[in-house]
Amino acid sequence: MFRASLALRRTFQPLSDRVLVSRMVSETKSAGGILLPGAEKPTNEGTVIAVGPGMLMENGSTSKMNVEVGDKVLLPEYGGTKVEMDGEEKFLYREMDILGKF
Amino acid sequence: MFRASLALRRTFQPLSDRVLVSRMVSETKSAGGILLPGAEKPTNEGTVIAVGPGMLMENGSTSKMNVEVGDKVLLPEYGGTKVEMDGEEKFLYREMDILGKF
Amino acid sequence: MFRASLALRRTFQPLSDRVLVSRMVSETKSAGGILLPGAEKPTNEGTVIAVGPGMLMENGSTSKMNVEVGDKVLLPEYGGTKVEMDGEEKFLYREMDILGKF
Amino acid sequence: MFRASLALRRTFQPLSDRVLVSRMVSETKSAGGILLPGAEKPTNEGTVIAVGPGMLMENGSTSKMNVEVGDKVLLPEYGGTKVEMDGEEKFLYREMDILGKF
Amino acid sequence: MFRASLALRRTFQPLSDRVLVSRMVSETKSAGGILLPGAEKPTNEGTVIAVGPGMLMENGSTSKMNVEVGDKVLLPEYGGTKVEMDGEEKFLYREMDILGKF
Amino acid sequence: MFRASLALRRTFQPLSDRVLVSRMVSETKSAGGILLPGAEKPTNEGTVIAVGPGMLMENGSTSKMNVEVGDKVLLPEYGGTKVEMDGEEKFLYREMDILGKF
Amino acid sequence: MFRASLALRRTFQPLSDRVLVSRMVSETKSAGGILLPGAEKPTNEGTVIAVGPGMLMENGSTSKMNVEVGDKVLLPEYGGTKVEMDGEEKFLYREMDILGKF
């Protein structure tokens, strides 16, 4: 669909210390070893696809971000904001809520 | 209506770090491709139409705003204050609640 | 009534970052175009009639006020303190709760 | 009563940014214009009778008080601590809760 | 009882901005003017018997205490921690909760 | 039991402004003056047995601790974390929650 | 399983002041002295296996971490985030929630 592919080309810039994450899904295989695509479910791991400029601190400076695009991150079980971008589910987290990176 | 058009010409200046946003509506077309105007509903995207001077920080300075008029922004599902201005629904957000921009 | 007019002459000085606002009422006209005074109701717009000196900041300074007497302001739907002054209803808002000005 | 008058002579020094206020009561007159003393009720106006030295700020300084003894003040409908001093009801407010002065 | 009198000689040093207070009790007299000791009840006045060194401030300094041993203080109706010391009820308050002194 | 005595020799270092306290128990004697060991119950007094390095302050420094090992302290009725160390119940308190020392 | 062992070789870097802990389990022996592996349960002690860079402070600096890899730590009864890493349960704690170390 042309409109969707156009949309995909838009870049998204998170604000503050927000981090846009694409969550990995778990693969499920049949007994015979065939991948079952309908049985995927999101895991608590993801890949960072966009990073905000940092959070505004009380002294007027901006916090340094500790994750960057491409990082594999461990996500909390709850929290995060689901956003539908270009037909795919992405998740926005405050950097302080991301547990760690691999 | 003369009075309304007069009102439209009033400029609105948000206070603090508030951002006035016009939310985009989704278009719905009939099976025959005809736009159905009554079926529009607001999306989580919008256009910034006015920006406050920034939030007062504890050290007396004012926060720098990271969005400007004309920016396309991603909005949170909840929050924001609906204001009726000149017969149209607009939304006011604190900048810190805006998720990101395109 | 002499006593009330005396009272009207008292000046009122809000404390901290409080702003005294006179809310505008909507006019309702009959089908024949006659103004119906009993049908007035307060709108979310008002006129600033007194402004406090600013809020005390943690560093000991006082916040600069961004509204002044005579400003037309947009008010939040909830909040504000109704005060009866000289027989009229006025509203006190913290400046941080005022949404913007026209 | 001798003991009470002695007590009245004690001075009371509020701590922090507290303000001791004597609330005004509304006068009620009979149809014939005679003052009905039992029908008095406290209004939201009062007179400052003692003022604390100021609130301790995070940076170790003390906040400057904006009201002084003798000021007529506008009081919030709720809040304040009723204290019985020398047989009379007085009210203690944090200065930040006092709405303004006349 | 020897053990109790020993205990009474222990000095108690409140921590932070805590203030140890001995609350005054109201005297009740019979119709004939005889003091009824069992009818005493604590009032909202007390005498300071020990004072902490001050509260730790965010900037690392210690807050200056505004009450000292021997001060007569006005206490809030609620709050304070009842501590039984040497068989007598004393009360610990944060200095910020003490309303004022006489 | 050998394993337990080994464990007792481990030193425990509280983190932040935590204080490890051994609470005193009240002694109960029979009518004949014999100590009843099963009737002991913890009092609100204790002895400090380990002290943390201090709490991290917002300005990056560490708070100075006001209690030291061996101090007799007055404990709040609620709060504190019961920890079983080497078969005995000890209690961890934030220093700010300890009421005072003797 | 090859995939799992690969995963085990990934290093995990906690963010902020988070600490990754492997909790110790209590051993249960049969009456005859035989270890019962199914009866293990986690204790409130653990070993630090990864440490974050420190928490972002309001003044822009990063908090110094007081625990390091290999430390034996005392954990709170509640709190902590269970994360399944490479088939094993680990726990993430904010450093401020760790009670102490041995």
XYZ file of C-alpha atoms in Angstrom:
714
model
C 0.000 0.000 0.000
C 1.605 3.224 -1.184
C 0.362 5.468 1.618
C 1.733 3.166 4.272
C 5.172 2.939 2.732
C 5.268 6.714 2.530
C 4.416 6.835 6.190
C 7.195 4.406 6.978
C 9.677 6.875 5.636
C 8.708 9.516 8.189
C 11.256 9.770 10.941
C 10.028 9.941 14.527
C 11.880 11.963 17.165
C 10.891 11.109 20.770
C 10.750 14.055 23.176
C 12.460 14.302 26.587
C 14.130 11.053 27.714
C 11.731 8.825 25.769
C 13.033 5.832 23.873
C 11.165 4.163 21.023
C 11.533 0.403 21.162
C 10.578 -2.408 18.848
C 9.845 -5.403 21.060
C 11.088 -8.810 20.036
C 8.549 -11.570 19.707
C 9.111 -15.155 20.758
C 9.090 -17.723 18.020
C 6.937 -20.780 18.428
C 7.634 -23.881 16.398
C 5.368 -26.810 15.770
C 6.405 -30.281 16.887
C 7.722 -30.737 13.365
C 9.942 -27.665 13.610
C 7.772 -25.374 11.514
C 7.577 -21.734 12.638
C 4.066 -20.786 13.750
C 3.733 -17.073 12.956
C 0.354 -16.611 14.620
C 1.744 -17.816 17.942
C 4.277 -15.034 18.377
C 4.097 -13.020 21.566
C 6.127 -10.009 22.668
C 9.084 -10.695 24.969
C 10.697 -8.350 27.478
C 13.541 -7.657 25.071
C 13.592 -5.041 22.363
C 15.664 -2.974 19.999
C 15.982 0.783 20.354
C 14.863 2.523 17.177
C 14.773 6.195 18.265
C 16.064 8.113 21.275
C 14.952 11.464 22.730
C 17.362 14.336 23.468
C 17.230 13.785 27.239
C 15.094 14.919 30.134
C 15.058 18.500 31.299
C 16.755 18.731 34.707
C 15.811 21.199 37.446
C 19.070 23.107 36.856
C 18.128 23.695 33.218
C 20.482 21.162 31.652
C 19.414 18.066 29.731
C 20.114 14.535 30.956
C 22.608 12.475 28.992
C 20.976 9.443 27.370
C 22.542 6.063 28.132
C 20.967 4.068 25.314
C 21.370 4.554 21.596
C 19.711 3.388 18.402
C 20.367 -0.308 17.854
C 20.838 -1.214 21.531
C 19.194 -4.411 22.711
C 17.357 -3.528 25.915
C 15.595 -5.344 28.752
C 12.136 -3.905 29.331
C 9.935 -3.819 32.434
C 6.900 -6.103 32.465
C 4.539 -3.160 32.931
C 4.710 0.430 31.764
C 5.639 1.845 28.421
C 3.218 3.442 25.987
C 2.037 1.421 23.026
C 2.030 3.509 19.862
C 0.890 2.354 16.491
C 3.286 3.707 13.939
C 2.880 2.880 10.296
C 0.803 -0.160 11.101
C 3.275 -1.664 13.528
C 3.186 -1.654 17.325
C 6.079 0.155 18.903
C 6.619 1.079 22.544
C 7.792 4.295 24.110
C 9.608 4.113 27.454
C 11.151 6.764 29.673
C 14.847 5.897 29.770
C 14.672 5.620 33.556
C 12.210 2.735 33.164
C 14.435 0.634 30.910
C 16.067 -2.008 33.069
C 19.317 -2.532 31.194
C 20.956 -3.337 27.917
C 22.782 -6.325 26.497
C -21.046 34.545 10.916
C -19.212 37.785 11.509
C -18.664 37.404 15.268
C -17.036 33.995 14.870
C -14.635 35.099 12.194
C -13.609 37.981 14.407
C -12.934 35.481 17.171
C -10.841 33.362 14.817
C -8.513 36.253 14.370
C -7.698 36.408 18.080
C -4.308 34.927 18.761
C -3.962 32.562 21.709
C -0.755 32.434 23.771
C -0.445 29.312 25.975
C 1.155 29.880 29.381
C 4.053 27.899 30.891
C 5.111 24.865 28.815
C 1.655 24.341 27.328
C 1.270 23.506 23.659
C -1.944 24.033 21.695
C -2.546 21.199 19.267
C -5.030 20.590 16.516
C -5.595 16.829 16.399
C -5.781 15.103 13.043
C -8.885 13.122 12.295
C -8.949 9.848 10.462
C -10.737 9.817 7.154
C -13.296 7.162 6.477
C -14.328 6.367 2.925
C -17.375 4.519 1.736
C -17.001 1.322 -0.271
C -17.329 3.503 -3.369
C -14.451 5.730 -2.281
C -16.564 8.641 -1.096
C -15.270 10.477 2.001
C -17.676 10.135 4.943
C -17.272 13.358 6.932
C -19.458 12.275 9.854
C -17.255 9.251 10.497
C -14.094 11.182 11.306
C -12.466 10.502 14.650
C -9.441 12.106 16.273
C -6.130 10.269 15.918
C -3.108 10.436 18.215
C -1.359 12.770 15.804
C -1.683 16.514 15.688
C -0.246 19.793 14.532
C 1.169 22.348 16.938
C -0.605 25.688 16.519
C 0.703 27.665 19.530
C 3.528 27.162 22.023
C 4.007 28.577 25.538
C 7.177 30.390 26.662
C 8.393 27.436 28.767
C 7.939 26.167 32.290
C 9.306 28.039 35.268
C 12.203 26.054 36.750
C 13.094 25.968 40.456
C 16.224 28.033 39.758
C 14.118 30.825 38.268
C 14.920 30.178 34.618
C 12.409 29.099 31.979
C 12.579 25.714 30.229
C 13.468 25.706 26.542
C 10.596 24.424 24.400
C 11.386 21.545 22.058
C 8.365 21.841 19.769
C 7.390 24.724 17.549
C 4.371 25.863 15.582
C 3.750 23.565 12.628
C 5.379 20.467 14.170
C 3.542 17.187 13.694
C 3.422 15.549 17.124
C 2.498 12.176 18.609
C 0.048 12.579 21.472
C -0.627 10.406 24.490
C -3.899 8.471 24.534
C -5.025 10.137 27.756
C -4.371 13.593 29.152
C -4.506 16.946 27.484
C -7.179 19.572 28.072
C -9.912 19.963 25.492
C -10.612 23.625 24.798
C -13.245 24.941 22.474
C -11.790 27.837 20.580
C -13.793 29.620 17.941
C -16.098 26.671 17.543
C -13.356 24.107 17.006
C -11.949 21.586 19.448
C -8.295 22.086 20.235
C -6.158 20.377 22.847
C -3.657 21.805 25.294
C -0.788 19.562 26.442
C 2.126 20.158 28.762
C 5.198 19.743 26.578
C 6.467 16.988 28.868
C 3.388 14.914 27.992
C 3.894 15.047 24.223
C 5.481 11.777 23.164
C 7.491 12.914 20.161
C 7.424 14.642 16.836
C 7.678 13.520 13.222
C -26.334 50.804 49.180
C -23.601 52.931 50.652
C -21.743 50.192 52.551
C -21.363 48.014 49.447
C -20.008 50.791 47.291
C -17.470 51.522 50.009
C -16.429 47.891 49.900
C -16.079 48.050 46.133
C -13.459 50.678 46.540
C -11.239 48.380 48.632
C -8.350 47.095 46.583
C -7.520 43.403 46.815
C -3.921 42.185 46.537
C -3.603 38.420 45.842
C -0.713 36.662 47.587
C 1.914 34.416 45.957
C 1.224 33.664 42.282
C -2.536 34.005 42.633
C -4.541 35.813 39.981
C -8.007 37.272 40.571
C -10.239 36.747 37.562
C -13.659 37.957 36.601
C -15.199 35.231 34.454
C -17.129 36.178 31.355
C -20.686 34.970 31.089
C -22.291 33.775 27.917
C -25.162 35.827 26.594
C -28.356 34.132 25.695
C -30.840 35.823 23.398
C -34.479 35.024 22.873
C -35.736 34.055 19.419
C -36.617 37.705 18.961
C -33.075 38.827 19.742
C -33.756 40.042 23.270
C -30.952 39.402 25.786
C -32.063 37.022 28.548
C -30.090 38.086 31.635
C -31.222 35.162 33.853
C -29.777 32.679 31.365
C -26.160 33.813 31.664
C -23.603 31.184 32.600
C -19.870 31.527 33.242
C -17.575 30.653 30.347
C -13.977 29.468 30.475
C -12.745 32.921 29.597
C -12.103 35.755 31.997
C -10.423 39.077 32.616
C -7.564 39.456 35.069
C -8.411 42.041 37.714
C -5.559 41.591 40.221
C -2.224 39.769 40.165
C -0.050 38.502 43.044
C 3.656 39.350 43.386
C 4.801 35.846 42.316
C 5.427 32.489 43.963
C 8.310 32.000 46.354
C 10.922 29.744 44.704
C 13.150 27.278 46.557
C 16.166 29.518 45.927
C 14.490 32.407 47.712
C 13.572 34.448 44.635
C 10.043 35.227 43.487
C 8.610 33.913 40.226
C 7.943 36.435 37.480
C 4.226 36.707 36.671
C 3.231 36.224 33.036
C -0.234 37.735 33.180
C -1.214 41.276 34.021
C -4.355 43.217 34.900
C -6.656 43.428 31.895
C -5.434 40.242 30.191
C -8.084 37.986 28.706
C -7.296 34.474 29.907
C -8.407 30.922 29.183
C -9.338 29.112 32.403
C -9.321 25.430 33.268
C -12.710 23.754 33.621
C -12.001 22.720 37.218
C -9.956 24.377 39.936
C -9.852 27.969 41.032
C -11.299 29.296 44.265
C -14.612 31.106 44.141
C -14.543 34.209 46.309
C -17.429 36.554 46.871
C -16.119 40.082 46.801
C -18.474 42.996 47.182
C -21.435 40.908 46.173
C -19.889 39.575 42.959
C -18.355 36.169 42.279
C -14.695 36.319 41.403
C -12.235 33.464 40.989
C -8.694 33.079 42.244
C -6.307 30.864 40.250
C -2.655 29.991 40.720
C -0.924 31.389 37.648
C 0.363 27.906 36.798
C -3.252 26.729 36.401
C -4.237 29.382 33.861
C -4.103 27.801 30.433
C -3.197 30.806 28.301
C -4.114 34.306 27.285
C -5.593 35.907 24.199
C -11.915 36.837 85.370
C -8.398 37.560 86.514
C -6.738 34.388 85.204
C -8.078 34.941 81.676
C -6.934 38.518 81.452
C -3.491 37.387 82.560
C -3.539 34.817 79.784
C -4.557 37.465 77.294
C -1.393 39.300 78.023
C 0.764 36.349 76.938
C 2.213 36.978 73.515
C 2.055 34.179 70.962
C 4.789 33.752 68.369
C 3.811 31.485 65.433
C 6.568 29.233 64.091
C 7.658 28.888 60.433
C 5.417 30.760 57.988
C 2.331 30.488 60.174
C 0.005 33.457 60.566
C -2.437 33.861 63.465
C -5.714 35.332 62.290
C -8.789 36.610 64.039
C -11.693 35.928 61.714
C -14.375 38.576 61.252
C -17.931 37.594 61.965
C -20.915 38.696 59.952
C -23.431 40.889 61.689
C -27.034 39.953 61.540
C -29.698 42.526 62.255
C -33.324 41.996 63.108
C -36.046 43.414 60.884
C -36.092 46.408 63.206
C -32.374 46.987 62.771
C -31.262 45.555 66.102
C -27.957 43.639 66.058
C -28.458 39.949 66.867
C -25.250 38.835 68.604
C -26.090 35.120 68.719
C -26.450 35.025 64.953
C -22.853 35.953 64.153
C -20.929 33.564 61.947
C -17.291 33.678 60.830
C -16.616 35.149 57.391
C -13.725 34.464 55.052
C -12.050 37.699 56.081
C -9.790 38.223 59.064
C -7.186 40.363 60.727
C -3.613 39.208 61.166
C -2.649 39.270 64.839
C 0.734 37.461 64.810
C 3.177 36.419 62.077
C 5.880 33.708 62.075
C 9.501 34.384 61.099
C 9.162 32.629 57.710
C 9.471 29.092 56.358
C 12.817 27.341 56.202
C 13.873 26.996 52.558
C 15.907 24.106 51.118
C 18.910 26.419 50.718
C 18.895 27.205 54.424
C 17.431 30.711 54.191
C 14.079 31.780 55.605
C 11.198 32.892 53.414
C 10.204 36.561 53.571
C 6.683 37.015 54.960
C 4.253 39.033 52.839
C 1.655 39.792 55.507
C 2.068 41.729 58.691
C 0.157 42.326 61.912
C -2.990 44.347 61.234
C -3.428 43.239 57.608
C -6.961 42.382 56.517
C -6.714 39.045 54.702
C -8.927 36.828 52.556
C -8.980 33.267 53.887
C -9.605 29.972 52.123
C -12.902 28.243 52.859
C -11.144 25.115 54.161
C -7.850 24.670 55.946
C -6.375 26.572 58.818
C -6.022 25.259 62.346
C -8.504 26.417 64.937
C -6.764 27.232 68.211
C -8.480 28.358 71.356
C -6.413 31.098 72.894
C -7.560 32.833 76.042
C -11.122 31.751 75.495
C -11.380 33.028 71.934
C -11.184 31.113 68.672
C -8.255 32.093 66.513
C -7.013 30.448 63.331
C -3.506 29.589 62.215
C -2.752 29.498 58.485
C 0.412 28.814 56.515
C 1.091 32.048 54.671
C 0.975 30.158 51.362
C -2.676 29.283 52.066
C -3.825 32.870 52.590
C -5.473 34.036 49.398
C -4.719 37.744 49.506
C -4.988 40.938 51.473
C -7.095 44.093 51.203
C 11.355 2.591 92.956
C 15.104 2.741 92.555
C 15.283 1.511 88.976
C 12.850 4.164 87.759
C 14.670 7.038 89.390
C 17.875 5.809 87.773
C 16.101 5.831 84.448
C 14.877 9.362 85.022
C 18.445 10.508 85.183
C 19.157 9.309 81.628
C 19.259 12.206 79.224
C 17.426 11.861 75.939
C 18.723 13.509 72.768
C 16.129 13.736 69.951
C 17.460 13.203 66.426
C 16.909 15.490 63.404
C 14.470 18.345 64.075
C 12.523 16.427 66.718
C 11.399 18.167 69.892
C 10.481 16.324 73.084
C 7.521 17.953 74.796
C 5.811 17.458 78.119
C 2.162 18.313 77.571
C 0.333 20.361 80.170
C -2.811 18.893 81.666
C -5.916 20.846 82.471
C -6.849 21.055 86.101
C -10.351 20.202 87.118
C -11.724 21.409 90.419
C -14.740 20.175 92.315
C -17.614 22.522 93.056
C -15.953 23.123 96.410
C -12.686 24.139 94.769
C -10.800 20.913 95.430
C -8.411 19.785 92.677
C -9.547 16.491 91.107
C -6.322 14.776 89.996
C -8.001 11.917 88.137
C -9.830 14.346 85.886
C -6.725 15.840 84.296
C -6.514 15.737 80.516
C -3.713 16.852 78.216
C -4.072 20.303 76.656
C -2.586 21.575 73.417
C 0.137 23.386 75.320
C 3.422 21.921 76.470
C 6.925 22.583 77.652
C 9.959 21.704 75.536
C 12.262 19.346 77.443
C 14.745 18.316 74.721
C 15.568 19.578 71.215
C 17.233 17.790 68.287
C 20.224 19.216 66.402
C 18.156 20.187 63.338
C 16.972 18.536 60.137
C 19.404 17.610 57.388
C 18.825 19.903 54.408
C 19.292 18.884 50.767
C 22.392 21.103 50.541
C 24.042 19.199 53.369
C 23.582 21.808 56.093
C 21.450 21.382 59.208
C 18.348 23.455 59.864
C 18.492 25.963 62.724
C 16.052 25.075 65.509
C 13.622 27.806 66.561
C 12.553 26.361 69.910
C 14.679 25.682 72.949
C 14.386 23.795 76.221
C 11.901 25.489 78.505
C 9.796 27.093 75.745
C 6.034 26.918 76.165
C 4.667 25.708 72.826
C 1.303 25.372 71.120
C 0.827 21.854 69.748
C -1.290 20.571 66.868
C -4.358 18.546 67.774
C -3.134 15.512 65.839
C 0.345 14.249 65.135
C 3.282 13.800 67.431
C 4.616 10.486 68.662
C 3.734 9.381 72.175
C 6.760 7.919 73.932
C 6.744 6.485 77.385
C 9.907 7.614 79.113
C 10.559 6.683 82.704
C 6.925 5.984 83.341
C 5.656 9.315 82.026
C 4.062 10.118 78.685
C 6.053 12.524 76.590
C 5.494 13.552 72.996
C 7.925 13.942 70.133
C 7.120 16.451 67.379
C 8.967 17.517 64.266
C 9.696 21.195 64.798
C 7.807 22.016 61.595
C 4.637 20.634 63.192
C 4.771 22.828 66.291
C 2.382 25.725 65.780
C 4.068 28.436 67.831
C 5.438 29.420 71.184
C 4.311 31.736 73.948
C 25.995 -25.302 66.250
C 29.209 -24.675 64.314
C 27.648 -23.238 61.150
C 25.764 -20.580 63.089
C 28.797 -19.397 65.006
C 30.654 -19.052 61.719
C 27.803 -16.943 60.401
C 27.918 -14.748 63.469
C 31.426 -13.782 62.580
C 30.357 -12.240 59.274
C 30.234 -8.481 59.484
C 27.234 -6.691 58.042
C 27.541 -3.256 56.478
C 24.212 -1.400 56.045
C 23.872 0.685 52.887
C 22.787 4.338 52.669
C 21.631 5.800 55.996
C 20.459 2.458 57.371
C 21.154 1.521 60.962
C 21.126 -2.060 62.265
C 19.584 -2.238 65.702
C 19.231 -4.961 68.277
C 16.007 -4.273 70.145
C 15.906 -4.662 73.911
C 13.325 -7.005 75.363
C 11.362 -6.367 78.520
C 11.944 -8.773 81.364
C 9.021 -10.354 83.074
C 9.388 -11.809 86.544
C 7.119 -14.234 88.325
C 5.437 -13.252 91.569
C 8.339 -14.947 93.315
C 10.880 -12.814 91.445
C 12.003 -15.451 88.971
C 12.777 -14.240 85.439
C 10.341 -15.701 82.899
C 12.346 -15.930 79.663
C 9.397 -16.944 77.453
C 7.532 -13.773 78.365
C 10.067 -11.346 76.895
C 8.780 -8.867 74.363
C 10.652 -6.255 72.322
C 10.630 -2.689 73.669
C 11.021 0.541 71.741
C 14.631 0.812 72.812
C 17.609 -0.762 71.114
C 21.341 -0.788 70.657
C 22.979 0.221 67.391
C 25.161 -2.599 66.065
C 26.031 -1.336 62.554
C 25.711 1.999 60.751
C 25.571 2.791 57.027
C 27.846 5.357 55.339
C 25.060 7.941 54.966
C 22.354 8.788 52.468
C 23.179 10.157 49.041
C 22.086 13.796 48.856
C 20.805 15.518 45.708
C 24.014 17.572 45.513
C 26.101 14.405 45.349
C 27.437 14.463 48.910
C 26.660 11.876 51.591
C 24.716 12.706 54.735
C 26.623 12.647 58.025
C 25.328 9.922 60.367
C 24.295 11.043 63.843
C 24.274 7.639 65.538
C 27.164 5.266 66.067
C 27.703 1.675 67.085
C 26.818 1.182 70.724
C 24.301 4.052 70.957
C 21.095 3.333 72.843
C 18.276 4.569 70.610
C 14.538 5.198 70.878
C 12.684 3.489 68.041
C 9.361 4.294 66.384
C 6.462 1.949 67.103
C 6.022 1.122 63.421
C 8.515 0.921 60.592
C 11.874 -0.707 60.426
C 12.706 -3.880 58.523
C 13.015 -7.112 60.461
C 16.003 -9.107 59.271
C 16.976 -12.498 60.565
C 20.725 -12.546 60.911
C 22.477 -15.575 62.296
C 19.339 -16.840 63.930
C 18.532 -13.608 65.742
C 16.030 -10.910 64.871
C 17.597 -7.562 64.136
C 15.959 -4.435 62.765
C 17.096 -2.036 60.079
C 15.952 1.589 60.282
C 16.622 4.613 58.130
C 18.427 7.036 60.419
C 15.721 9.633 59.793
C 13.188 7.274 61.392
C 15.089 6.839 64.651
C 13.492 9.140 67.221
C 16.498 9.877 69.446
C 19.274 8.471 71.528
C 19.964 8.214 75.247
C 20.868 -26.600 24.309
C 23.083 -24.548 21.998
C 20.937 -21.445 21.774
C 20.744 -21.099 25.540
C 24.472 -21.360 26.048
C 24.977 -18.692 23.420
C 22.586 -16.493 25.314
C 24.498 -17.088 28.517
C 27.516 -15.485 26.970
C 25.714 -12.154 26.437
C 26.698 -9.580 28.996
C 23.959 -7.545 30.654
C 24.511 -3.929 31.686
C 21.908 -2.567 34.122
C 20.890 1.057 33.601
C 20.819 3.817 36.248
C 21.509 2.563 39.798
C 20.137 -0.927 39.118
C 21.920 -3.968 40.462
C 21.478 -7.474 39.060
C 21.427 -10.053 41.824
C 21.430 -13.814 41.894
C 19.508 -14.828 45.003
C 20.810 -17.651 47.161
C 18.511 -20.555 47.824
C 18.227 -22.349 51.124
C 19.238 -25.973 51.151
C 16.908 -28.532 52.632
C 18.207 -31.877 53.756
C 16.276 -35.027 54.468
C 16.352 -36.582 57.930
C 19.123 -38.782 56.601
C 21.212 -35.789 55.543
C 20.508 -36.013 51.824
C 20.118 -32.688 49.949
C 16.580 -32.264 48.599
C 16.989 -30.125 45.453
C 13.252 -29.634 44.839
C 12.816 -28.049 48.261
C 15.102 -25.074 47.633
C 13.607 -21.647 48.187
C 15.127 -18.203 47.651
C 16.585 -16.473 50.711
C 17.004 -12.753 51.329
C 20.680 -12.990 50.475
C 22.215 -12.754 47.050
C 25.319 -12.151 44.997
C 25.730 -9.083 42.818
C 26.386 -10.094 39.208
C 26.098 -6.740 37.389
C 25.979 -3.101 38.489
C 24.595 -0.013 36.705
C 26.603 3.186 36.185
C 24.677 5.102 38.874
C 21.527 7.178 39.100
C 21.244 10.543 37.414
C 21.167 13.272 40.082
C 19.249 16.557 39.780
C 22.540 18.450 39.418
C 23.479 16.392 36.358
C 26.076 14.163 38.000
C 25.765 10.399 38.434
C 25.517 8.743 41.845
C 28.473 6.658 42.989
C 27.552 2.973 43.360
C 28.304 1.382 46.728
C 28.062 -2.270 45.683
C 30.208 -4.126 43.186
C 30.140 -7.416 41.322
C 30.667 -10.290 43.712
C 29.295 -8.534 46.819
C 27.042 -10.587 49.064
C 23.998 -8.432 49.748
C 20.966 -8.452 52.042
C 17.772 -7.960 50.068
C 14.398 -6.541 51.074
C 11.520 -9.005 51.409
C 9.465 -7.175 48.796
C 10.477 -5.202 45.741
C 12.957 -6.004 43.059
C 12.101 -6.998 39.516
C 12.292 -10.657 38.561
C 13.922 -11.088 35.177
C 14.396 -14.350 33.396
C 17.818 -14.296 31.829
C 19.086 -17.286 29.950
C 16.647 -19.590 31.674
C 17.564 -18.510 35.191
C 15.710 -16.160 37.524
C 17.666 -13.079 38.436
C 16.508 -9.997 40.299
C 17.068 -6.325 39.582
C 17.096 -3.896 42.505
C 17.622 -0.163 42.715
C 20.755 0.238 44.823
C 18.794 2.343 47.313
C 16.580 -0.672 48.026
C 19.429 -3.030 48.908
C 19.629 -3.192 52.693
C 23.337 -3.884 53.157
C 26.244 -6.103 52.302
C 28.268 -8.710 54.157
